[in-house]
Short mmCIF file of C-alpha atoms in Angstrom, two decimals:
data_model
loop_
_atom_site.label_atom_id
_atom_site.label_comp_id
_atom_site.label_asym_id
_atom_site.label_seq_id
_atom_site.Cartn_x
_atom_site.Cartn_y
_atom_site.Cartn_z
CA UNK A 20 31.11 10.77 -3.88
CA UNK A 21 29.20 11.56 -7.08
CA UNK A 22 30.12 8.07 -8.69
CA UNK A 23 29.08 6.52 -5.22
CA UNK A 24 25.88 8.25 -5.36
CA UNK A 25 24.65 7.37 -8.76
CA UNK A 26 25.95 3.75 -8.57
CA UNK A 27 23.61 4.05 -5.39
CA UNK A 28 20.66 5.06 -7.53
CA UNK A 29 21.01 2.86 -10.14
CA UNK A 30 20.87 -0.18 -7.87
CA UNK A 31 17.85 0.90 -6.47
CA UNK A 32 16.27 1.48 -9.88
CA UNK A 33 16.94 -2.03 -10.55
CA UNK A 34 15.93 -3.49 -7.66
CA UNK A 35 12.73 -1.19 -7.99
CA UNK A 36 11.83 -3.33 -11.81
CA UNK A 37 12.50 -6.52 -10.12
CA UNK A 38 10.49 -6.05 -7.31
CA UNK A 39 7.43 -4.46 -9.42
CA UNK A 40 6.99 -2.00 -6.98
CA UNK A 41 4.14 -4.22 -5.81
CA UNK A 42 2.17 -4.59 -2.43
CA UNK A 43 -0.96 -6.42 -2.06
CA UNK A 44 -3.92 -4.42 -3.22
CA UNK A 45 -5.68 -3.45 -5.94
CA UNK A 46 -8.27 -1.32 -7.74
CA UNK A 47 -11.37 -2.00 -9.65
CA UNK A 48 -10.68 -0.57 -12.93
CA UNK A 49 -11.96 -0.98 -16.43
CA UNK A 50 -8.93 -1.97 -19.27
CA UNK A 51 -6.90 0.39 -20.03
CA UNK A 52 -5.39 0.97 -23.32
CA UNK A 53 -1.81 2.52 -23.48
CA UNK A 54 0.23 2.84 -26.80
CA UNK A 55 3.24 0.18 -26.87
CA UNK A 56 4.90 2.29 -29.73
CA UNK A 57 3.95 4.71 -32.44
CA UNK A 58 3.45 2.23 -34.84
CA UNK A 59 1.71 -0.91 -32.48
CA UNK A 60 -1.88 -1.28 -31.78
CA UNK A 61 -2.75 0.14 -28.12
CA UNK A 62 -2.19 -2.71 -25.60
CA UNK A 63 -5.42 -2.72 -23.23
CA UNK A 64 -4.20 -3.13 -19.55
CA UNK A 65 -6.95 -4.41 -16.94
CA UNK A 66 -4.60 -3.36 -13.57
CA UNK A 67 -7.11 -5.23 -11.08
CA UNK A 68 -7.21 -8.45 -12.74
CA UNK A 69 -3.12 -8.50 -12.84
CA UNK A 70 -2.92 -7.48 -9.52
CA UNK A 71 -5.37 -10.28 -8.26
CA UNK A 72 -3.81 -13.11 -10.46
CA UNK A 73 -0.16 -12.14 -8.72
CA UNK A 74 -1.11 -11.95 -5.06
CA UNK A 75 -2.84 -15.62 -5.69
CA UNK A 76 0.04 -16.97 -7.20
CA UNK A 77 3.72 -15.98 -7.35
CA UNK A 78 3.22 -12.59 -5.50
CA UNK A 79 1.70 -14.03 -2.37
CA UNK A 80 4.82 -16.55 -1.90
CA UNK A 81 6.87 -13.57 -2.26
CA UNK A 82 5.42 -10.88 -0.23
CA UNK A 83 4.34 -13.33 2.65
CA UNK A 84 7.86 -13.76 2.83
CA UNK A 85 8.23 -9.95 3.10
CA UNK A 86 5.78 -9.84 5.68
CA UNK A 87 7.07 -12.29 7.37
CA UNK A 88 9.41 -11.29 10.53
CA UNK A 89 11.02 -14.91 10.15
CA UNK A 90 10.92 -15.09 6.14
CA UNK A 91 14.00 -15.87 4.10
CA UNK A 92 14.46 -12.75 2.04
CA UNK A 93 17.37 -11.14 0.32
CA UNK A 94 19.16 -8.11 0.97
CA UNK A 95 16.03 -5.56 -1.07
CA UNK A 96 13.40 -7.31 0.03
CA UNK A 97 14.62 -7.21 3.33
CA UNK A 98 15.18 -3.28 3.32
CA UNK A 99 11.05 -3.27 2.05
CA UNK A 100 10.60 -5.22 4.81
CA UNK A 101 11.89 -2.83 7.34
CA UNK A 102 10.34 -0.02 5.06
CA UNK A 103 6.69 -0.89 5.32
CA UNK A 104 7.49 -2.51 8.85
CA UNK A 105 8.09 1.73 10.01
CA UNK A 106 5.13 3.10 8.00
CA UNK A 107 2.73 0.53 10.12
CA UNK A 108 4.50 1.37 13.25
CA UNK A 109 4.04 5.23 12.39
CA UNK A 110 0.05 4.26 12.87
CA UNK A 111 0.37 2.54 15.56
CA UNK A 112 2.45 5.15 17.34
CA UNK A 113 -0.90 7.57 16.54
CA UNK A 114 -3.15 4.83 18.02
CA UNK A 115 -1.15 4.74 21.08
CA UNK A 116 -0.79 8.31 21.35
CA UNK A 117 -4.62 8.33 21.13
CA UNK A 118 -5.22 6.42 23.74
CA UNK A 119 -6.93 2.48 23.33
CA UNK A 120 -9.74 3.66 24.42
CA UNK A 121 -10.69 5.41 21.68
CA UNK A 122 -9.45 2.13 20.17
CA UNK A 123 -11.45 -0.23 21.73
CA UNK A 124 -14.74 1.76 21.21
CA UNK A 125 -14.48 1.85 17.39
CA UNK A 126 -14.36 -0.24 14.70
CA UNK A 127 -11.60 -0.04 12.11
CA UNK A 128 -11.77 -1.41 8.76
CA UNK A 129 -8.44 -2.08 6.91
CA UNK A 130 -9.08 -2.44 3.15
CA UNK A 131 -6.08 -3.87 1.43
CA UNK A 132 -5.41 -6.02 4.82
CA UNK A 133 -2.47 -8.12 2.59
CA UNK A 134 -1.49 -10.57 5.51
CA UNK A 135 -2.55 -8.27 8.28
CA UNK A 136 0.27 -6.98 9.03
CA UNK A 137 -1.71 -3.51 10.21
CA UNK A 138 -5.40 -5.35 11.56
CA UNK A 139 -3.71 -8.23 13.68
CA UNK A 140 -1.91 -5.41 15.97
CA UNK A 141 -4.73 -3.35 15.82
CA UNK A 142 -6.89 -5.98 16.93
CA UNK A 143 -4.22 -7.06 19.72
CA UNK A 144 -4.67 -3.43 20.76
CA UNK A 145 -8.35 -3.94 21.43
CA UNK A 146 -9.81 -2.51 18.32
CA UNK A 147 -12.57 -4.39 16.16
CA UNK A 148 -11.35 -4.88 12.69
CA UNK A 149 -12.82 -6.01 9.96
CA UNK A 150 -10.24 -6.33 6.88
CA UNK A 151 -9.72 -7.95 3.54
CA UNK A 152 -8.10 -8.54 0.43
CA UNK A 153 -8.57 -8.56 -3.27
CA UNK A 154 -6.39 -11.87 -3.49
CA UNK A 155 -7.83 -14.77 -1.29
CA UNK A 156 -4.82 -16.20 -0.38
CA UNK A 157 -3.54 -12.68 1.30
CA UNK A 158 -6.94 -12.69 3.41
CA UNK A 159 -7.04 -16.64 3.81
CA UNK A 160 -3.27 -15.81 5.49
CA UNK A 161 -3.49 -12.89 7.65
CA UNK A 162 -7.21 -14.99 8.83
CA UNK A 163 -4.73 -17.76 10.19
CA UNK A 164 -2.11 -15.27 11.97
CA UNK A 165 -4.82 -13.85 14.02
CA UNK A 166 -6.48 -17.25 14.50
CA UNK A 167 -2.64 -18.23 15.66
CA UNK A 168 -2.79 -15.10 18.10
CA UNK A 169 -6.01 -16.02 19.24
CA UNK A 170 -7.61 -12.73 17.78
CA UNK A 171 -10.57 -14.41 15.53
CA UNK A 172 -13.33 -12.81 17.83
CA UNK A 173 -11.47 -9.03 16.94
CA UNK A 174 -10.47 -9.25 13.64
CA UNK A 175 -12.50 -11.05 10.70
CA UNK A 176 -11.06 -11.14 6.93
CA UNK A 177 -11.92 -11.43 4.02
CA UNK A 178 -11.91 -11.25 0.39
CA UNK A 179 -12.90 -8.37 -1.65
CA UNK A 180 -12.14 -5.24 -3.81
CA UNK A 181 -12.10 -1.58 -2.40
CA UNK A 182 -15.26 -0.69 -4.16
CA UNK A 183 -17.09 -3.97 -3.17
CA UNK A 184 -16.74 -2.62 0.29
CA UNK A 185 -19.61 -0.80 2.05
CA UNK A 186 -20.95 -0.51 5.95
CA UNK A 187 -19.73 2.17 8.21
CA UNK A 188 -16.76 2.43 10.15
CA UNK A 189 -15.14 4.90 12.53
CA UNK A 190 -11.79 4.40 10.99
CA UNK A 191 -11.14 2.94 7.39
CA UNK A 192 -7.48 2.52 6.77
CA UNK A 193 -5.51 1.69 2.95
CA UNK A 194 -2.10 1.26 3.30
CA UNK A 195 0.15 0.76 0.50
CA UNK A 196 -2.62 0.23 -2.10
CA UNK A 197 -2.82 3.60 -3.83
CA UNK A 198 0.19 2.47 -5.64
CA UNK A 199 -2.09 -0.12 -7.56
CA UNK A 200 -4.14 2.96 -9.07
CA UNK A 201 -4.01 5.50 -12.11
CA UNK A 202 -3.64 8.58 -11.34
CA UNK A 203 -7.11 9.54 -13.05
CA UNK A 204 -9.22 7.10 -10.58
CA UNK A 205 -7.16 7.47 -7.59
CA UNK A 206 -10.09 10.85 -6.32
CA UNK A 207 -12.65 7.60 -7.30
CA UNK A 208 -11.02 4.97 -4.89
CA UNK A 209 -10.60 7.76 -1.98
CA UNK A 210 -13.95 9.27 -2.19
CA UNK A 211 -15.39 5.89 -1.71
CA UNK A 212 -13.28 4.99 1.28
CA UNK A 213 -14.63 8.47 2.58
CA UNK A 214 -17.91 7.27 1.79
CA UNK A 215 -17.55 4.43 4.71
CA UNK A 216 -15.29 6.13 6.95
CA UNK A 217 -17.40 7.76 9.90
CA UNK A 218 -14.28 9.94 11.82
CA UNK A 219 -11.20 9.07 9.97
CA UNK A 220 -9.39 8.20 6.83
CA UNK A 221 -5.77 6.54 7.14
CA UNK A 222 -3.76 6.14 3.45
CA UNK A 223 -0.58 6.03 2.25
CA UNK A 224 0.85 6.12 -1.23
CA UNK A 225 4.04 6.39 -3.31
CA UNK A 226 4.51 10.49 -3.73
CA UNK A 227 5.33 12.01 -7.00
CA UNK A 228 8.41 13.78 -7.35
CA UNK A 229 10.93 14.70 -9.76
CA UNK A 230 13.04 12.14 -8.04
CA UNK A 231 11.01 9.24 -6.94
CA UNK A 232 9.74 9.77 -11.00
CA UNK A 233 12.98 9.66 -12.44
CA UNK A 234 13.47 6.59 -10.39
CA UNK A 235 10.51 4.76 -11.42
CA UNK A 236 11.01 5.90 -14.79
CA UNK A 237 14.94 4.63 -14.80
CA UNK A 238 13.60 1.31 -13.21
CA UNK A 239 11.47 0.49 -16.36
CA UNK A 240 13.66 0.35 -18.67
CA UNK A 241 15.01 -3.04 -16.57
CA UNK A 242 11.89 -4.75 -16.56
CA UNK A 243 12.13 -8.20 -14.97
CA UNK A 244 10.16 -11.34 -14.89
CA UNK A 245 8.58 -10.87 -11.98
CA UNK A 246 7.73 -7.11 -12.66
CA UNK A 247 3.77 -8.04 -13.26
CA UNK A 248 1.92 -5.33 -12.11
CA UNK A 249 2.21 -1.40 -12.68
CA UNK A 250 3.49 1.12 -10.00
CA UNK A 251 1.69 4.40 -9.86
CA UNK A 252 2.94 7.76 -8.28
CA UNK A 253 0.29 10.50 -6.96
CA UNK A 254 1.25 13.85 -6.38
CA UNK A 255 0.44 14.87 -2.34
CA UNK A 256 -2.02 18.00 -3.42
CA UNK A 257 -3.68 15.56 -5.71
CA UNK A 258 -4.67 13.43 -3.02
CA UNK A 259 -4.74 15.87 -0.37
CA UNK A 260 -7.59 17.40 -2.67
CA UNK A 261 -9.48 13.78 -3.32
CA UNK A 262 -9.54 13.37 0.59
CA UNK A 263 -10.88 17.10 0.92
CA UNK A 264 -13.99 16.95 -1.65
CA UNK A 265 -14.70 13.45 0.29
CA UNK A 266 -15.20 15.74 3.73
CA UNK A 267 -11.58 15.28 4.79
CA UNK A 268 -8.73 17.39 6.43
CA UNK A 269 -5.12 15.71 7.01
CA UNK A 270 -4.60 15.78 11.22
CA UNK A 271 -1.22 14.23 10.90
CA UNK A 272 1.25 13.17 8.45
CA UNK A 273 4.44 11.43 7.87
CA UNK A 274 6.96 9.82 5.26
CA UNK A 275 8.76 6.58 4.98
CA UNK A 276 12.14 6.78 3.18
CA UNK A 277 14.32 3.25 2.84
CA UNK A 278 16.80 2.69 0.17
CA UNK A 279 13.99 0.99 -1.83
CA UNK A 280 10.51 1.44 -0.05
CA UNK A 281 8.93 4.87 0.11
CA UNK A 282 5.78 6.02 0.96
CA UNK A 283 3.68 9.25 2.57
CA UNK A 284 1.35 8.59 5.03
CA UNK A 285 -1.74 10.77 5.89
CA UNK A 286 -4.36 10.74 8.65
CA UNK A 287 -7.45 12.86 7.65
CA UNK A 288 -10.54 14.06 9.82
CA UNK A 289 -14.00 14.21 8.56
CA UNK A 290 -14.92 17.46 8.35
#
C-alpha cells in the first residue's frame, strides 16, 4: 500500500512540472531576480510578462482545451478539468443558495475571466458581469462563448491586468489566479481587488502545506517544456489576513482536492 501510495505521488509530481501548474491569469509585477546557483549571476524573472506571452500562444491552445467540455485532453488534463470544473460549481452552488435575485441586482466582475468559464454561467443566471483577461486571446474566447449563448448584453470582456482594473462592483471574483503571484505581493493584488469590491470578495488559490509543498517542490526537479510559468503556494492565514486589512471577513469556505488540481476557495464580506 505504501509502494502504491508513493508511486501515486510521484505521478502527480510529474504531471504537476508538465502541466506548469498554470491557469490563465496573471499579476503585474516588477522582475524578479532569484539566484540560479551559488556561483551564477541572479536570473531576473518578470512573472506577468511570461504569463501573458503563454496564454497568447501555446497556453491558450492548451487550456481552452481544458476548458473545454468537448476538448480532446489526456488523462491529467482531464482530472484538472473536472478539478476546476467543482471549484466553479462550489460558487455557483453559493449563488443559488443566495437566491438570483440578489444576482440579478448586482454586478459581478470576474478578473482573471480565462475563457469564462465562471462569468458566462453567471451571466446565464441573470447577473451583469463584466470580466477580462491579461491574455487577449483568453478574453477574445470566452467574448465568443457568450456571444454563442446569446449573453453579449450580460457579460462584456475584455483585456486587462488585475491592477489595471478599477470601477465598483458588488461582487469581484479571482479564481485560480493567486497561483500566478509571489507570496510577498499576493496582500498587494488582494487589497486592490478589495479596493473595487463593494459587498464581496470571491478567491481561490493553491494552499501551502507541508504536502502540497513537498509536491510542488518534487515536481521541479522534472521540469518540462511546457512548464513556462511559476506556481506559487500561499499559506490560508496569509491571505485570510490580506483579505482582513482590505475590510474583509471569510462568510464561507471550501477546498477542491483532485489527483492533480487543488485549490481553497474563500468568500469574504466587507466589513
Amino acid at each position: 500500500r505504501t509502494s502504491r501510495a508513493r508511486k501515486s505521488i510521484m505521478l502527480q509530481l510529474a504531471a504537476s512540472s508538465i502541466l506548469g501548474l498554470t491557469v490563465p491569469h496573471t499579476p503585474h509585477a516588477p522582475p524578479r531576480c532569484l539566484a540560479a546557483s551559488r556561483a551564477a549571476s541572479p536570473v531576473c524573472v518578470d512573472d506577468k510578462s511570461e504569463v501573458e506571452e503563454y496564454f497568447n500562444n501555446e497556453g491558450f491552445n492548451r487550456w481552452n482545451r481544458i476548458y473545454s467540455e468537448d476538448g480532446e485532453v489526456n488523462a491529467v488534463q482531464l482530472d484538472i478539468r473536472t478539478g476546476h470544473g467543482q471549484t466553479v460549481d462550489k460558487i455557483l452552488k453559493w449563488v443559488d443558495s443566495d437566491g438570483r435575485e440578489s444576482l440579478s441586482d448586482g454586478t459581478w466582475c470576474d478578473a482573471g475571466c480565462g475563457v469564462g468559464s465562471l462569468a458566462i454561467p453567471l451571466a446565464q443566471r441573470g447577473a451583469t458581469v463584466v470580466a477580462s483577461d491579461i491574455a487577449g486571446a483568453m478574453a477574445s474566447e470566452a467574448e465568443r462563448r457568450a456571444a454563442d449563448l446569446g449573453l453579449s448584453e450580460r457579460a462584456s470582456f475584455s483585456t486587462s491586468d488585475l491592477e489595471s482594473l478599477s470601477g465598483e462592483y458588488d461582487t469581484v471574483s479571482c479564481i485560480d489566479v493567486m497561483i500566478h503571484y509571489p507570496p510577498e505581493k499576493m496582500a498587494g493584488m488582494v487589497g486592490h481587488l478589495g479596493g473595487i469590491a463593494k459587498e464581496r470578495l470571491i478567491l481561490s488559490f493553491a494552499p501551502d502545506t507541508w504536502y502540497y509543498r513537498a509536491l510542488k517542490r518534487f515536481g521541479e526537479l522534472f521540469p518540462g517544456p511546457s512548464k513556462t510559468t511559476r506556481a506559487y503556494l500561499h499559506t490560508e492565514e496569509a491571505v485570510l489576513k490580506a483579505l482582513s486589512e482590505a475590510g474583509f471577513a471569510p462568510s464561507r469556505t471550501e477546498m477542491t482536492g483532485t489527483n492533480f488540481y487543488f485549490s481553497r476557495l474563500i468568500e469574504a464580506v466587507r466589513q
